[in-house]
């Protein structure tokens, strides 16, 4: 896989959303086709990314991190788009985060050279993959998570059989009782850290936690939760430093930073015996959303006092295909096209087929269900009663990750929905 | 897009599930690599299709249709796999069904020449797409659904501006009150049929319904529901025939056939003034599942009295990555890898990392949640307490469509999980 293949692949009409009559064309040529989404140049449904919101989100989040004295290692799993990885790195990201070695591979091909795998790695095929990527790219740094002796046993077994491979950089994961991965107690964490330090297979380069699952969107609870977790992380970091267990030139201290990044950023700064690099691993900020993240960020705004600067950049456009009975319109969009894991999509805009201006979707419109290829748009008002086959409806999403993974490419549009650019994904 | 590109594309390690160290290779070469899933040759998670179950399902469903005197036009949206389309056609399918013009395009490229789009088509870009595909393949027949005058208006508008295009073959859709698309009443259906007959833009070639959404899995209710719906379909067909509204050489009469195919198949036979071809459009039978379809098919078996012949062919294998507290193991598989729309996956098999034999998953094991890249496997018994990092767990799925769409390729394995073949998808 060359960088050209990733950054500028050849697309054709077998890619959902490309006009059926289009010949094969490079991603970079899409912006020059003169396509407009509202004019019907592309088949629907179609996910689009709003160019201005995207650019604003990329710079605002980077600036937030810089203002708080921490780096950004955006989670690439959200978009899995090499073009967006490049935009994030160009915007000033310290590096990138991934969830699997396969994802890491796409990031490295896109130019990332400081990478975190925010996940346990232990399969031989994955350890070999990291090792070979590092050999191919001597300037590549990769750190993955360890949270148990059992995992370390597997890493050591592989390393013993591959003694010429350099040790793996690892982050000790601190977890929360009742939550996902990560050491539950200080003592357990220290014991693992000591073994990581002693092991020939690993180099302990920092401490990690993922706070996202415990966030509620209610500030009082979230502040108490984040403070308690971050204090545990800092205690473990202090103890590891006191015992000289860290082995890198700097110590990485990293939190998820997904929906309560303002509550963890400052805690990632710490005075230890060597430089500490705080890192947020936010992913969904790239496009933000109209649902879950929108609500969480409301709480962030209230706490910051100045409003956050993220704007929903992703929309999925669909057409009314049938108005079979009063109060019900069926849209040509379904589970194959849009997120449905956290909540159903919500109508945000309406474009009559007769070319009248796009307006905000009436408040009574609701998506009440999705099938594989259909959405149920219900409403009670006169605007719903006036819906006709061929009218266009834009849906806002909740949870960017699970809309990105339904598209192999997504057009980037201007305010008039002219297609100005395109990104591809590699899920 | 050539047939070679579709049937035998070049894969590399940028495709999730291909070993990181593999060079680019043709799909057809995968079976000769000597890979074994349980030996750790491929990174996990990994969806697999069991070869024997797949072959059995393909032939059993075809035989069921033949025994009932109807044809099979399998719904391609389930798998979107050109290799599986070919297998279905080779097994004797009359043709293929798709949900969009983009999907149709993949089917035509894979060799389908009798196609149903079981959906309303009306966008200019889609009508043009069908028209150009038919011009490129003079032996191609495509019929799509119409359920309203408003939709027909749009088809006529396009056709008037493209007068050299032959008329579109269409199926009149009969719907159910409170359900999805389709005419709700006999009178409405007849009125649309008369306009379809009169229109220069369309040729009415049959009647369609989709009964799947109303099925409950309870025979008494399903029999009454299916009988009532199919009688409506037959009444409309009889009335259209009496009024000589059909224009094809034969009349197509087609139902979804998803989970209560035994209740609709016989109703698709009807004596009219010209030959009637009954068609089932089942899709999920290809891999069947361990959840929703498994339960629905229990009712089919009971009604048939002889047992159905479908077997769950799809599994997703994952590794235990952390056992952070008693009763909880975290698996390396998440929303990016497996269905979660109808219900969560269920553990079906367990393979200890020490190479002991694979056994059935204990009854107390349950997947209680999924994140993007993680699954929560909870259990209460001694086997769960003995789980270790690196142990493998196989998950059964509920709803094949939403697992297929998470993989660009899927290995086909024998009983020992040797990779014998591979299919690719084009969502």
CSV table of C-alpha atoms in Angstrom, one decimal, chain A residues 1 12-14 20-21 40-44 77-78 99-103 105 119-120 122-123 125-126 128-129 132 147-148 150-151 154 177-181 184 213 319-322 324-325 328 330 335-336 340-342 353 371-374 376 389-390 399 401-402 405-406 408 427, chain B residues 1 12-14 20-21 40-44 77-78 99-103 105 119-120 122-123 125-126 128-129 132 147-148 150-151 154 177-181 184 213 319-322 324-325 328 330 335-336 340-342 353 371-374 376 389-390 399 401-402 405-406 408 427:
chain,number,residue,atom,x,y,z
A,1,UNK,CA,0.0,0.0,0.0
A,12,UNK,CA,-15.6,4.4,-9.5
A,13,UNK,CA,-19.4,3.8,-9.5
A,14,UNK,CA,-18.9,0.7,-7.4
A,20,UNK,CA,-23.6,5.5,-11.7
A,21,UNK,CA,-22.4,7.0,-14.9
A,40,UNK,CA,-29.3,15.6,-7.6
A,41,UNK,CA,-25.9,15.0,-9.2
A,42,UNK,CA,-25.2,12.1,-6.8
A,43,UNK,CA,-27.4,9.2,-5.8
A,44,UNK,CA,-28.9,9.3,-2.4
A,77,UNK,CA,-10.7,4.8,14.7
A,78,UNK,CA,-13.4,7.5,14.4
A,99,UNK,CA,-7.5,0.7,18.3
A,100,UNK,CA,-5.9,-2.1,16.4
A,101,UNK,CA,-2.6,-2.9,14.6
A,102,UNK,CA,-4.5,-2.9,11.3
A,103,UNK,CA,-5.7,0.7,12.0
A,105,UNK,CA,-0.9,0.4,9.6
A,119,UNK,CA,-5.8,-1.1,23.4
A,120,UNK,CA,-4.2,-4.3,24.7
A,122,UNK,CA,-0.9,-9.6,22.7
A,123,UNK,CA,-1.6,-11.7,19.6
A,125,UNK,CA,0.4,-11.7,14.5
A,126,UNK,CA,-0.2,-8.3,15.9
A,128,UNK,CA,4.9,-9.2,14.6
A,129,UNK,CA,3.0,-6.5,12.7
A,132,UNK,CA,7.9,-5.1,11.2
A,147,UNK,CA,-3.2,-3.9,32.0
A,148,UNK,CA,-2.3,-7.4,33.2
A,150,UNK,CA,-1.4,-12.4,31.7
A,151,UNK,CA,-1.1,-10.0,28.8
A,154,UNK,CA,2.0,-13.3,26.0
A,177,UNK,CA,-14.2,-0.7,38.7
A,178,UNK,CA,-17.2,-1.9,36.8
A,179,UNK,CA,-15.9,-0.4,33.6
A,180,UNK,CA,-13.8,-1.7,30.7
A,181,UNK,CA,-10.1,-2.6,30.7
A,184,UNK,CA,-8.5,-1.5,39.1
A,213,UNK,CA,-17.4,5.6,29.5
A,319,UNK,CA,-35.0,11.4,-0.4
A,320,UNK,CA,-38.6,10.8,0.5
A,321,UNK,CA,-39.5,7.7,-1.4
A,322,UNK,CA,-43.1,7.1,-0.3
A,324,UNK,CA,-47.9,5.8,2.2
A,325,UNK,CA,-50.3,7.1,5.0
A,328,UNK,CA,-45.5,8.7,7.8
A,330,UNK,CA,-40.3,6.7,4.2
A,335,UNK,CA,-28.8,1.1,8.8
A,336,UNK,CA,-26.4,0.7,6.0
A,340,UNK,CA,-28.1,4.0,15.0
A,341,UNK,CA,-26.1,2.6,18.0
A,342,UNK,CA,-26.6,5.4,20.5
A,353,UNK,CA,-37.9,18.9,-4.7
A,371,UNK,CA,-34.5,-0.8,8.5
A,372,UNK,CA,-31.5,-1.8,6.5
A,373,UNK,CA,-32.3,0.6,3.7
A,374,UNK,CA,-35.3,2.7,4.9
A,376,UNK,CA,-39.4,6.1,9.1
A,389,UNK,CA,-41.8,11.8,-3.1
A,390,UNK,CA,-38.5,13.3,-4.1
A,399,UNK,CA,-21.9,9.2,17.2
A,401,UNK,CA,-17.8,6.6,14.4
A,402,UNK,CA,-20.7,4.5,13.3
A,405,UNK,CA,-17.8,3.2,9.0
A,406,UNK,CA,-20.8,3.0,6.6
A,408,UNK,CA,-16.0,4.2,1.8
A,427,UNK,CA,-12.4,0.3,7.7
B,1,UNK,CA,-15.3,-2.2,-13.0
B,12,UNK,CA,-3.6,-6.5,1.0
B,13,UNK,CA,-3.0,-5.9,4.7
B,14,UNK,CA,-5.1,-2.7,4.5
B,20,UNK,CA,-0.2,-7.5,8.5
B,21,UNK,CA,2.8,-9.1,6.9
B,40,UNK,CA,-3.6,-17.3,15.1
B,41,UNK,CA,-2.6,-16.9,11.5
B,42,UNK,CA,-5.0,-13.9,11.1
B,43,UNK,CA,-5.5,-10.9,13.3
B,44,UNK,CA,-8.6,-11.0,15.4
B,77,UNK,CA,-28.2,-6.4,0.0
B,78,UNK,CA,-27.6,-9.0,2.7
B,99,UNK,CA,-32.2,-2.3,-2.7
B,100,UNK,CA,-30.5,0.4,-4.7
B,101,UNK,CA,-29.2,1.1,-8.2
B,102,UNK,CA,-25.7,1.0,-6.8
B,103,UNK,CA,-26.3,-2.5,-5.5
B,105,UNK,CA,-24.7,-2.3,-10.6
B,119,UNK,CA,-37.5,-0.3,-3.6
B,120,UNK,CA,-38.9,2.8,-5.1
B,122,UNK,CA,-37.3,8.0,-8.8
B,123,UNK,CA,-34.1,10.0,-8.7
B,125,UNK,CA,-29.4,9.9,-11.4
B,126,UNK,CA,-30.8,6.4,-10.6
B,128,UNK,CA,-30.3,7.2,-15.8
B,129,UNK,CA,-28.2,4.5,-14.1
B,132,UNK,CA,-27.5,3.0,-19.1
B,147,UNK,CA,-46.4,2.6,-5.0
B,148,UNK,CA,-47.6,6.1,-5.7
B,150,UNK,CA,-46.1,11.0,-7.0
B,151,UNK,CA,-43.3,8.6,-7.7
B,154,UNK,CA,-41.0,11.7,-11.3
B,177,UNK,CA,-51.3,-0.2,7.1
B,178,UNK,CA,-48.9,1.0,9.7
B,179,UNK,CA,-45.9,-0.6,8.0
B,180,UNK,CA,-43.4,0.6,5.4
B,181,UNK,CA,-43.9,1.4,1.7
B,184,UNK,CA,-52.6,0.5,1.5
B,213,UNK,CA,-41.9,-6.7,8.9
B,319,UNK,CA,-9.7,-12.9,21.8
B,320,UNK,CA,-10.0,-12.2,25.5
B,321,UNK,CA,-7.8,-9.0,26.0
B,322,UNK,CA,-8.4,-8.4,29.6
B,324,UNK,CA,-10.1,-6.9,34.8
B,325,UNK,CA,-12.4,-8.1,37.6
B,328,UNK,CA,-16.0,-9.7,33.4
B,330,UNK,CA,-13.2,-7.9,27.6
B,335,UNK,CA,-19.5,-2.4,16.9
B,336,UNK,CA,-17.1,-2.1,14.0
B,340,UNK,CA,-25.8,-5.1,17.2
B,341,UNK,CA,-29.0,-3.8,15.7
B,342,UNK,CA,-31.5,-6.5,16.6
B,353,UNK,CA,-5.2,-20.4,24.2
B,371,UNK,CA,-18.2,-0.4,22.4
B,372,UNK,CA,-16.7,0.5,19.0
B,373,UNK,CA,-13.9,-2.0,19.5
B,374,UNK,CA,-14.7,-4.0,22.6
B,376,UNK,CA,-18.2,-7.2,27.5
B,389,UNK,CA,-6.0,-13.2,28.1
B,390,UNK,CA,-5.5,-14.8,24.7
B,399,UNK,CA,-29.1,-10.4,11.6
B,401,UNK,CA,-26.9,-8.1,7.0
B,402,UNK,CA,-25.3,-5.9,9.7
B,405,UNK,CA,-21.5,-4.7,6.1
B,406,UNK,CA,-18.6,-4.5,8.6
B,408,UNK,CA,-14.7,-6.0,3.1
B,427,UNK,CA,-21.0,-2.0,0.4
